[in-house]
PDB file of C-alpha atoms in Angstrom:
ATOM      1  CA  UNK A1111      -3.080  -0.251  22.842  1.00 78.00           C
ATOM      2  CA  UNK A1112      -0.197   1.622  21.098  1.00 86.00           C
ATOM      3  CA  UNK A1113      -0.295   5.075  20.790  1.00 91.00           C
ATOM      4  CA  UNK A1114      -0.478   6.414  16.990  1.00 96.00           C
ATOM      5  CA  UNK A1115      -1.111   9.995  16.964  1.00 94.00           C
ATOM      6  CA  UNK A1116       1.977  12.092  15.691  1.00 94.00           C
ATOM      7  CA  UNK A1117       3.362   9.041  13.419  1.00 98.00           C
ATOM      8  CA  UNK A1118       4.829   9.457   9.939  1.00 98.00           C
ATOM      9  CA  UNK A1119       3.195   6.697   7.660  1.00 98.00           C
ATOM     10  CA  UNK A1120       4.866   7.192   4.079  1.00 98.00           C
ATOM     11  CA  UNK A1121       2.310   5.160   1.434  1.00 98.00           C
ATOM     12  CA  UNK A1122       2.740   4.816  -2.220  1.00 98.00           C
ATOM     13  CA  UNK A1123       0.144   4.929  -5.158  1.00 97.00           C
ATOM     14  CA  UNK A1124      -1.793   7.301  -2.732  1.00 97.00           C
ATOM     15  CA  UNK A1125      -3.256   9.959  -4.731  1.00 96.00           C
ATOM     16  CA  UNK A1126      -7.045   7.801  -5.234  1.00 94.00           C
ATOM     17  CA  UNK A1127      -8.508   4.617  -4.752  1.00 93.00           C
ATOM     18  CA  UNK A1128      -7.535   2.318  -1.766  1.00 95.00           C
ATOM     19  CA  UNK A1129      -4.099   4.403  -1.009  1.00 97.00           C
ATOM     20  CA  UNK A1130      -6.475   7.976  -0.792  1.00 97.00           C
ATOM     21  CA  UNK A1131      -8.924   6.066   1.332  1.00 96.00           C
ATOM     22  CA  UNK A1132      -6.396   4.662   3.638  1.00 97.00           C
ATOM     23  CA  UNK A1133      -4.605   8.501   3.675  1.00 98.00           C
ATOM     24  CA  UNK A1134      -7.600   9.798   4.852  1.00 97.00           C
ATOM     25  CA  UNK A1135      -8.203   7.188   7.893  1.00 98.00           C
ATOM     26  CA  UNK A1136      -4.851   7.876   9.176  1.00 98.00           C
ATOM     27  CA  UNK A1137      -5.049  11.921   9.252  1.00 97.00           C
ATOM     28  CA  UNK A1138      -7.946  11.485  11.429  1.00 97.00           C
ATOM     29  CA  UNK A1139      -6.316   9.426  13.550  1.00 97.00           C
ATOM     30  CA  UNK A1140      -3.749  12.407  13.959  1.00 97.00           C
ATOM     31  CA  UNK A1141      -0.785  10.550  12.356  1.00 98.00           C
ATOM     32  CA  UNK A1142       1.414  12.762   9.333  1.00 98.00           C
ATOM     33  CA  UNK A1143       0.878  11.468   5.936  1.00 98.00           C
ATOM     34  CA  UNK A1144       3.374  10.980   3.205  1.00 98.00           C
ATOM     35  CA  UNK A1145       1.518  10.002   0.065  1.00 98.00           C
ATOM     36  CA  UNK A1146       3.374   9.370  -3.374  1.00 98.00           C
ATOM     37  CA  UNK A1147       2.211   8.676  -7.123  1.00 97.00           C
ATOM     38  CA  UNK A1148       3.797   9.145 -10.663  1.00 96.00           C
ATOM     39  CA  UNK A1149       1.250  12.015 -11.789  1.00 96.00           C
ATOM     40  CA  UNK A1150       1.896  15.281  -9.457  1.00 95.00           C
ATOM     41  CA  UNK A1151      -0.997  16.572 -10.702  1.00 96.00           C
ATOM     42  CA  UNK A1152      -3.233  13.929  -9.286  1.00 97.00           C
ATOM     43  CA  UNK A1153      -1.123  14.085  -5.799  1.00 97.00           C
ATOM     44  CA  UNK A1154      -1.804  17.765  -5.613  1.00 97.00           C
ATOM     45  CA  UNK A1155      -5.692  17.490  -6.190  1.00 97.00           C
ATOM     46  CA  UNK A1156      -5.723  14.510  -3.445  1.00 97.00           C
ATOM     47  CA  UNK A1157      -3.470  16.608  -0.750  1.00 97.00           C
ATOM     48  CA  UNK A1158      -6.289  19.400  -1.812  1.00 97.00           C
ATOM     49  CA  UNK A1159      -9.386  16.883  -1.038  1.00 96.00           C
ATOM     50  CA  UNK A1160      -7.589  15.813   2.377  1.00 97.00           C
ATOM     51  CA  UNK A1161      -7.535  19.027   3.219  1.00 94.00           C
ATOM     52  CA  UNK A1162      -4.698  18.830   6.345  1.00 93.00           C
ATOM     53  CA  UNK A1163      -1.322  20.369   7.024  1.00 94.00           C
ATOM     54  CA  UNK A1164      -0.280  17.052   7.827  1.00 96.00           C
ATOM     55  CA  UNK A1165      -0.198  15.342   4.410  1.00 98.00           C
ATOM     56  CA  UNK A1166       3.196  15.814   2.349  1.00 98.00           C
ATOM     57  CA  UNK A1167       2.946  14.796  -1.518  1.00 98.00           C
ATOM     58  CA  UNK A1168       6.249  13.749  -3.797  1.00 98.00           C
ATOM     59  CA  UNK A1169       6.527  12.308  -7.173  1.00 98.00           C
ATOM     60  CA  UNK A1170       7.716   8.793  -7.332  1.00 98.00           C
ATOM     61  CA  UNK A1171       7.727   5.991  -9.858  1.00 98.00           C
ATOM     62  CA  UNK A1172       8.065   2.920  -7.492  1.00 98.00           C
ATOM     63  CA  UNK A1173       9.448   0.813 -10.312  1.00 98.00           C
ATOM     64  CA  UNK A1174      12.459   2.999  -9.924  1.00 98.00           C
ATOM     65  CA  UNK A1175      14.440   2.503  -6.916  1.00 98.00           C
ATOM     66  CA  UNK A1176      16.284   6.202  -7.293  1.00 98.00           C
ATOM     67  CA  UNK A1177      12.776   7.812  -6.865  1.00 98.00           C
ATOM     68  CA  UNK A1178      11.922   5.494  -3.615  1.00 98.00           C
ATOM     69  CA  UNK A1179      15.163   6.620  -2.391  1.00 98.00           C
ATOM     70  CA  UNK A1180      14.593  10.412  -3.132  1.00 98.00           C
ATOM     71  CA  UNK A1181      11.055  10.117  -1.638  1.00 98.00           C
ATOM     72  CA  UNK A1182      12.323   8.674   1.677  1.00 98.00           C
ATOM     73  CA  UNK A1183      14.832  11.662   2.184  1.00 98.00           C
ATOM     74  CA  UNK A1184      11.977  14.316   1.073  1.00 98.00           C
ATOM     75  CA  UNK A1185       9.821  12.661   3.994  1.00 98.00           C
ATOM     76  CA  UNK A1186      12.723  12.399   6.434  1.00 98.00           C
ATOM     77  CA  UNK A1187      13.162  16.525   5.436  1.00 98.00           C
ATOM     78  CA  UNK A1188       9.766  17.178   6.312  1.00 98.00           C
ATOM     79  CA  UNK A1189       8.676  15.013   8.884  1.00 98.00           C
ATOM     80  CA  UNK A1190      11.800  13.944  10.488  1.00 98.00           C
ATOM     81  CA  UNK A1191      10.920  10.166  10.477  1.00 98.00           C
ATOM     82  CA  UNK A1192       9.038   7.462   8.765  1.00 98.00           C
ATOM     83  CA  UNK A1193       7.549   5.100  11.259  1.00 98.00           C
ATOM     84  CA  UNK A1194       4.496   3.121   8.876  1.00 98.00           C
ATOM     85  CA  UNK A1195       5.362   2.177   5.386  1.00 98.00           C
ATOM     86  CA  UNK A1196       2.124   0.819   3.286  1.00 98.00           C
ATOM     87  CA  UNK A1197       3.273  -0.282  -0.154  1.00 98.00           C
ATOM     88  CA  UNK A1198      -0.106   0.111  -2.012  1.00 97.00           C
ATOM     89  CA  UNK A1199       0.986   1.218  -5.689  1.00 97.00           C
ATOM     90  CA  UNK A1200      -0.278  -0.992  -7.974  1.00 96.00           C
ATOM     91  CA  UNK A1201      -1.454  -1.896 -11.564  1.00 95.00           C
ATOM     92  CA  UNK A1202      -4.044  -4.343 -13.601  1.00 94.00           C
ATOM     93  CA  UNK A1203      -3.352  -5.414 -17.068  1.00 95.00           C
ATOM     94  CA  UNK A1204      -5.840  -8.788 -17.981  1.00 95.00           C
ATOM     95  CA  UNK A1205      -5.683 -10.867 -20.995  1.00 97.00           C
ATOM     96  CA  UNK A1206      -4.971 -14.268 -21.893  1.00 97.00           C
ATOM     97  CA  UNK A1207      -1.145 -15.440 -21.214  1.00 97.00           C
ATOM     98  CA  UNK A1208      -0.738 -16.418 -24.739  1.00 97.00           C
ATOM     99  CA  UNK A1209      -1.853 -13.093 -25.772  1.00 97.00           C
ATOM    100  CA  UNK A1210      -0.200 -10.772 -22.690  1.00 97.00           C
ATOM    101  CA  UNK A1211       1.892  -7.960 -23.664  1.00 98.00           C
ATOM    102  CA  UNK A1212       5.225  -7.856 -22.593  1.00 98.00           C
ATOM    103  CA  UNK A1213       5.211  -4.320 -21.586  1.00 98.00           C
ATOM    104  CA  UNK A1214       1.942  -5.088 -19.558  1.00 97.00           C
ATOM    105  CA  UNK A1215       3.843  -8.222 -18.228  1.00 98.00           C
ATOM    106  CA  UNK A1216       6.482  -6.084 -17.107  1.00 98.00           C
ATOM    107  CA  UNK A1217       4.712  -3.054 -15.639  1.00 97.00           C
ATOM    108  CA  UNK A1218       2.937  -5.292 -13.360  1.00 97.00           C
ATOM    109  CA  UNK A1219       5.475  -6.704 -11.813  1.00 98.00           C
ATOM    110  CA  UNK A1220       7.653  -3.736 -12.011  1.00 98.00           C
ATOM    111  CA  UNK A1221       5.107  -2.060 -10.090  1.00 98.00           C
ATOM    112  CA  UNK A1222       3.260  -4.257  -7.809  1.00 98.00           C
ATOM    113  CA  UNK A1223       6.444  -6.593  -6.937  1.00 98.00           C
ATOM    114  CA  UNK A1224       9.777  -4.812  -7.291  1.00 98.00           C
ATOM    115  CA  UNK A1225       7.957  -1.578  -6.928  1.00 98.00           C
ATOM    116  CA  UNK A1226       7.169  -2.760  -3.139  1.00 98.00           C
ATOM    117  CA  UNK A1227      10.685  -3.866  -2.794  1.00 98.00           C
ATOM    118  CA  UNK A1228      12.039  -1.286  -4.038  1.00 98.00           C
ATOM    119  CA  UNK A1229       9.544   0.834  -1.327  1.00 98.00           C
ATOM    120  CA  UNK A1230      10.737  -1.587   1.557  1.00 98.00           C
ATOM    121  CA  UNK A1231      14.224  -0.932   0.542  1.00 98.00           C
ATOM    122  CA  UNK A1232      14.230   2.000   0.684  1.00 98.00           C
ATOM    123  CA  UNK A1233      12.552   2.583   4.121  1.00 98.00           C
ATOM    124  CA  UNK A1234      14.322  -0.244   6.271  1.00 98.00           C
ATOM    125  CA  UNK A1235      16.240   2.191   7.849  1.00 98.00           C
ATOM    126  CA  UNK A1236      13.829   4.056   8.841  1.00 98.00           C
ATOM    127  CA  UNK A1237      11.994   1.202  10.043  1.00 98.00           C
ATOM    128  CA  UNK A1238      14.286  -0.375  12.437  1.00 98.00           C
ATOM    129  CA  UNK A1239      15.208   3.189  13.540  1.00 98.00           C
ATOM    130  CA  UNK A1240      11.757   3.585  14.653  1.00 98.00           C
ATOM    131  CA  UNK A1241      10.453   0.126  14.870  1.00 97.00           C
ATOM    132  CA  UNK A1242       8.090   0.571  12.373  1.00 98.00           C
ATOM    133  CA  UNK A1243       5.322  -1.260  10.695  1.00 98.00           C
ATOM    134  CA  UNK A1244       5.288  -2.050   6.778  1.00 98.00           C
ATOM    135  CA  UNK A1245       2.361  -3.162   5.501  1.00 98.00           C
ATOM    136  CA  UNK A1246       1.392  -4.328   2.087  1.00 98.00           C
ATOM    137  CA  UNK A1247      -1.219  -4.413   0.142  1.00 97.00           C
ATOM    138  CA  UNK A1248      -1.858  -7.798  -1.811  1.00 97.00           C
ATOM    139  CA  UNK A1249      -5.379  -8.664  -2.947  1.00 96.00           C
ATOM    140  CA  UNK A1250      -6.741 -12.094  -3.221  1.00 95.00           C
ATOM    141  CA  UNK A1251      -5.450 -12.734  -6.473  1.00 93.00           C
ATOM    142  CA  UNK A1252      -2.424 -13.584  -4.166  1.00 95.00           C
ATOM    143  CA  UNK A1253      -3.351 -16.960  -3.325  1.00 95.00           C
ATOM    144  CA  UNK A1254      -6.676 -17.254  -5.945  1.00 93.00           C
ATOM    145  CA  UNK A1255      -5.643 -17.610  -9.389  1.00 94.00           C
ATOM    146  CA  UNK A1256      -8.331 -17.060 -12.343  1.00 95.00           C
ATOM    147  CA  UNK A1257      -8.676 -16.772 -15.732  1.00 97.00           C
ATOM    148  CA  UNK A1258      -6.598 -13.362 -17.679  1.00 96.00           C
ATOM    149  CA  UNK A1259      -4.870 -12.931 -14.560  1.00 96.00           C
ATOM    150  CA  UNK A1260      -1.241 -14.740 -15.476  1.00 97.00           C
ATOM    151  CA  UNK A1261       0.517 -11.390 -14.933  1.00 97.00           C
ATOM    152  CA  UNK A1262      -1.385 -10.100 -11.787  1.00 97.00           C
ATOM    153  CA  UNK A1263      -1.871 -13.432 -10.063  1.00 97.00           C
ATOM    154  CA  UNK A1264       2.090 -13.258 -10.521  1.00 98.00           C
ATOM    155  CA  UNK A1265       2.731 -10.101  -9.310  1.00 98.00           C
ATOM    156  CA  UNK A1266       0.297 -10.443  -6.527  1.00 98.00           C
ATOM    157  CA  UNK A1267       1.037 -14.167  -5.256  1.00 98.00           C
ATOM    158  CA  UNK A1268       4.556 -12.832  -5.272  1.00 98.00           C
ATOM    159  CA  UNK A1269       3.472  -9.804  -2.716  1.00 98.00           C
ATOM    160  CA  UNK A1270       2.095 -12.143   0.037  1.00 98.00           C
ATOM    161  CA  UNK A1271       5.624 -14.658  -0.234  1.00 98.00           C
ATOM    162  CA  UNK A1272       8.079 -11.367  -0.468  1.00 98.00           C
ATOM    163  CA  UNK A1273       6.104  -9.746   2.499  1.00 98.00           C
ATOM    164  CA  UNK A1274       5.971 -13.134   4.319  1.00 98.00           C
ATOM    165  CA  UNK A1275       9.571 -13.457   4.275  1.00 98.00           C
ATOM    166  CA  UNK A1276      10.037  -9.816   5.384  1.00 98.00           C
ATOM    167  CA  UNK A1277       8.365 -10.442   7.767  1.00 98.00           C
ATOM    168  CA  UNK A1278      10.740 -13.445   9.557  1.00 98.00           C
ATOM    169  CA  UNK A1279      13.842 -11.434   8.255  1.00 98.00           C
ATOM    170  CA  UNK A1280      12.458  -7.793  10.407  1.00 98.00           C
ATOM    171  CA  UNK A1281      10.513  -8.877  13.232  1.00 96.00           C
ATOM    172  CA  UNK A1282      14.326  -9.485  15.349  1.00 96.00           C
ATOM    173  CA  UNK A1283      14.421  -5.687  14.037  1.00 97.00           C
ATOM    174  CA  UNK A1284      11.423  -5.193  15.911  1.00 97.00           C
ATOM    175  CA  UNK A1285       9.933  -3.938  12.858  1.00 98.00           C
ATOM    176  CA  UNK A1286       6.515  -5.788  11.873  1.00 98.00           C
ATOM    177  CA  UNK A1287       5.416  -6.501   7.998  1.00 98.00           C
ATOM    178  CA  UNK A1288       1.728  -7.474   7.030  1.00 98.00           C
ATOM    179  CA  UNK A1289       0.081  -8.084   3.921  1.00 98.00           C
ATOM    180  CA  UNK A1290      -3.639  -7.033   3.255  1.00 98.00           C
ATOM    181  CA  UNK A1291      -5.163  -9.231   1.171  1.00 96.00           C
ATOM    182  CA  UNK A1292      -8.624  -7.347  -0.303  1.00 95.00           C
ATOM    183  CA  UNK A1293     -11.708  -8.679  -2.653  1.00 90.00           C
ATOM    184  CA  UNK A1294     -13.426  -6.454  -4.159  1.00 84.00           C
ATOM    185  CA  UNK A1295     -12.697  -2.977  -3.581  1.00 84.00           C
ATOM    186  CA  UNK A1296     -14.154   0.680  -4.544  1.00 75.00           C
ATOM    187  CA  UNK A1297     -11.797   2.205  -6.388  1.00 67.00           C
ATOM    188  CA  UNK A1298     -10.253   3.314  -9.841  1.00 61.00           C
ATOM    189  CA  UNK A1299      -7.946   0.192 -10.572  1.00 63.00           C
ATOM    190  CA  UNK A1300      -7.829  -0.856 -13.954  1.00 55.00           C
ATOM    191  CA  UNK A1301      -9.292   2.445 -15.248  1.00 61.00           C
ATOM    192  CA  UNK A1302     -12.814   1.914 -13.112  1.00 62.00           C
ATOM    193  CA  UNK A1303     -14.535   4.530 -11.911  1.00 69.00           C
ATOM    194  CA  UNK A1304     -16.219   4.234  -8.740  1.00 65.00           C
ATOM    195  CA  UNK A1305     -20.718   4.452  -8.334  1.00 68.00           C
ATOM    196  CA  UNK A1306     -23.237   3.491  -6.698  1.00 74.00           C
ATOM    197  CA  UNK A1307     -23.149   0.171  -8.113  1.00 76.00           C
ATOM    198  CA  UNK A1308     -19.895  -0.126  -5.993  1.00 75.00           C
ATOM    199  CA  UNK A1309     -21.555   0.318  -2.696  1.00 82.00           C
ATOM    200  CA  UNK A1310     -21.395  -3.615  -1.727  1.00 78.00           C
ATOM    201  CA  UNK A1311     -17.814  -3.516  -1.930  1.00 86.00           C
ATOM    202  CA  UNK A1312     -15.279  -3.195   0.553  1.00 90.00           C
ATOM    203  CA  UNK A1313     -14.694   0.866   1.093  1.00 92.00           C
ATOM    204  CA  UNK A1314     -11.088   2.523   0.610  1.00 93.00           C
ATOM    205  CA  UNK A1315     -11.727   3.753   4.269  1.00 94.00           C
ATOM    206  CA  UNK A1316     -12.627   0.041   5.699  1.00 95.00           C
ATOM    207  CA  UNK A1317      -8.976  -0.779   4.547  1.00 95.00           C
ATOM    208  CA  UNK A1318      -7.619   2.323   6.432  1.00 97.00           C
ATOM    209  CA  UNK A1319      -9.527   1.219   9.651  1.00 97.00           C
ATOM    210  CA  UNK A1320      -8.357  -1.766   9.319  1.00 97.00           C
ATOM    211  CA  UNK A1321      -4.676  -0.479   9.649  1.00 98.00           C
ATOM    212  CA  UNK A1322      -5.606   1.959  12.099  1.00 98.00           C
ATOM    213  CA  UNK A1323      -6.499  -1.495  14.308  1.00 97.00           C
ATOM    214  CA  UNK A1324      -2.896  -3.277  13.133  1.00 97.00           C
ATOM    215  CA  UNK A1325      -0.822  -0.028  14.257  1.00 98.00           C
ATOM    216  CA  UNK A1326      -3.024   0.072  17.582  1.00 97.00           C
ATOM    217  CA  UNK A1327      -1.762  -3.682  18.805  1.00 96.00           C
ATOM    218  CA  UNK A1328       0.001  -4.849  21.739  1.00 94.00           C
ATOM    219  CA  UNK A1329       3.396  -5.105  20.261  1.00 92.00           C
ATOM    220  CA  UNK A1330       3.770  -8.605  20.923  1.00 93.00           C
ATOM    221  CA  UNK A1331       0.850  -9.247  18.431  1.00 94.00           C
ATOM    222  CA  UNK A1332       1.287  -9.602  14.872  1.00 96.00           C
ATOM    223  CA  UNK A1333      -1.094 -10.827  12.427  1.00 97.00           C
ATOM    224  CA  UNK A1334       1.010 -11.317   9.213  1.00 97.00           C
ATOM    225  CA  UNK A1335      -1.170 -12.013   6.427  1.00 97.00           C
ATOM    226  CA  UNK A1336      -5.096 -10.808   6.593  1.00 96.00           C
ATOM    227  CA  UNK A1337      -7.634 -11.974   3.561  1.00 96.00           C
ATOM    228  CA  UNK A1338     -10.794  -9.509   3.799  1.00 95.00           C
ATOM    229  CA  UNK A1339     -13.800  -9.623   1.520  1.00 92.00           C
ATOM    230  CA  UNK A1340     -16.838  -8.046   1.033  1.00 92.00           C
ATOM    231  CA  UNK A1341     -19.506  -9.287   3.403  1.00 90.00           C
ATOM    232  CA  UNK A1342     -22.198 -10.228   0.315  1.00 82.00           C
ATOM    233  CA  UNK A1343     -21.341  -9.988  -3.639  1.00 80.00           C
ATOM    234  CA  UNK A1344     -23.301  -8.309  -5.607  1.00 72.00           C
TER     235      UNK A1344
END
């Protein structure tokens, strides 16, 4: 079993939802946490609820390579390294392709595809440096396509085949890349807000376990593409 405690894990769109959840797991697993957004007013009310002198907040807009870039070197400043990279920012715009917008178009795959290239980019370094781990965060829209979805199935089919590839490109790096591939999920995506009604759904913090479990493996094991759902609907 590898040994986790004291790592740097850098992961955008972290301020709520899955990114929060998975923020939380890893403190208590004694790892430093890095956790980005494009609000600073949301990032300072999450690095409040965490609660630790191990999480590390900065602005970034992972559509824009120049702020990935700045965020790395802020981390590097504070916590000397980056060893786990999970690329979790992401947005849902749903409608019709014949009546999508093309600024929604555009945002999601600014953000949920370049955005995690940008993020794996700017963090290679790093990661061969310290033969890290960069994981992202797909959904099952990534391989299931439905109706409304033209834009995010896009965006999100596109995560699993860019990750994929990463994968064969890093591994002679000794760097692994997975993609998490969630159902449903608790959360605020596309302007929800999480209730009871939610509580059949896969947790922010079962997604953080799960990661705990990836970073934990013999480091000849690599499971490169993981589809989880919730155990019943609802």
């Amino acid at each position: 079993m590898q040994q986790i405690k004291d790592k740097v894990a850098y992961i955008t769109g972290g301020s709520k939802g899955i990114g929060f959840g998975i923020a939380q797991v890893l403190i208590d697993h004694g790892l430093k946490v890095a956790i980005s957004g494009r609000k600073l007013a949301d990032l300072q009310q999450a690095k409040e609820k965490l609660g630790s002198d191990n999480v590390f907040v900065i602005q970034s807009d992972v559509s824009n390579f120049d702020d990935e870039v700045n965020a790395v070197k802020e981390i590097v400043a504070t916590f000397g390294k980056i060893d786990v990279v999970i690329a979790n920012a992401g947005v849902g715009k749903f409608a019709p392709v014949d009546e999508m917008s093309l600024d929604d178009w555009n945002a999601m795959i600014g953000t949920n595809l370049t955005g995690v290239f940008h993020t794996l980019k700017a963090t290679v370094d790093q990661l061969k440096e310290n033969k890290g781990y960069y994981i992202s965060i797909a959904s099952l829209a990534g391989t299931n396509f439905f109706p409304k979805g033209a834009g995010y199935n896009a965006s999100k089919f596109g995560v699993v085949g860019f990750t994929q590839a990463a994968m064969l490109d890093l591994r002679s790096h000794d760097v692994k890349c997975t993609t998490i591939m969630p159902g449903s999920v608790t959360s605020h995506f596309a302007e929800h807000t999480p209730s009871e009604a939610d509580a059949w759904k896969i947790q922010p913090s079962d997604i953080g376990e799960m990661i705990v479990n990836l970073l934990q493996m013999n480091a000849n094991v690599l499971p490169s593409k993981i589809e989880v759902r919730p155990t019943k609907t609802s």
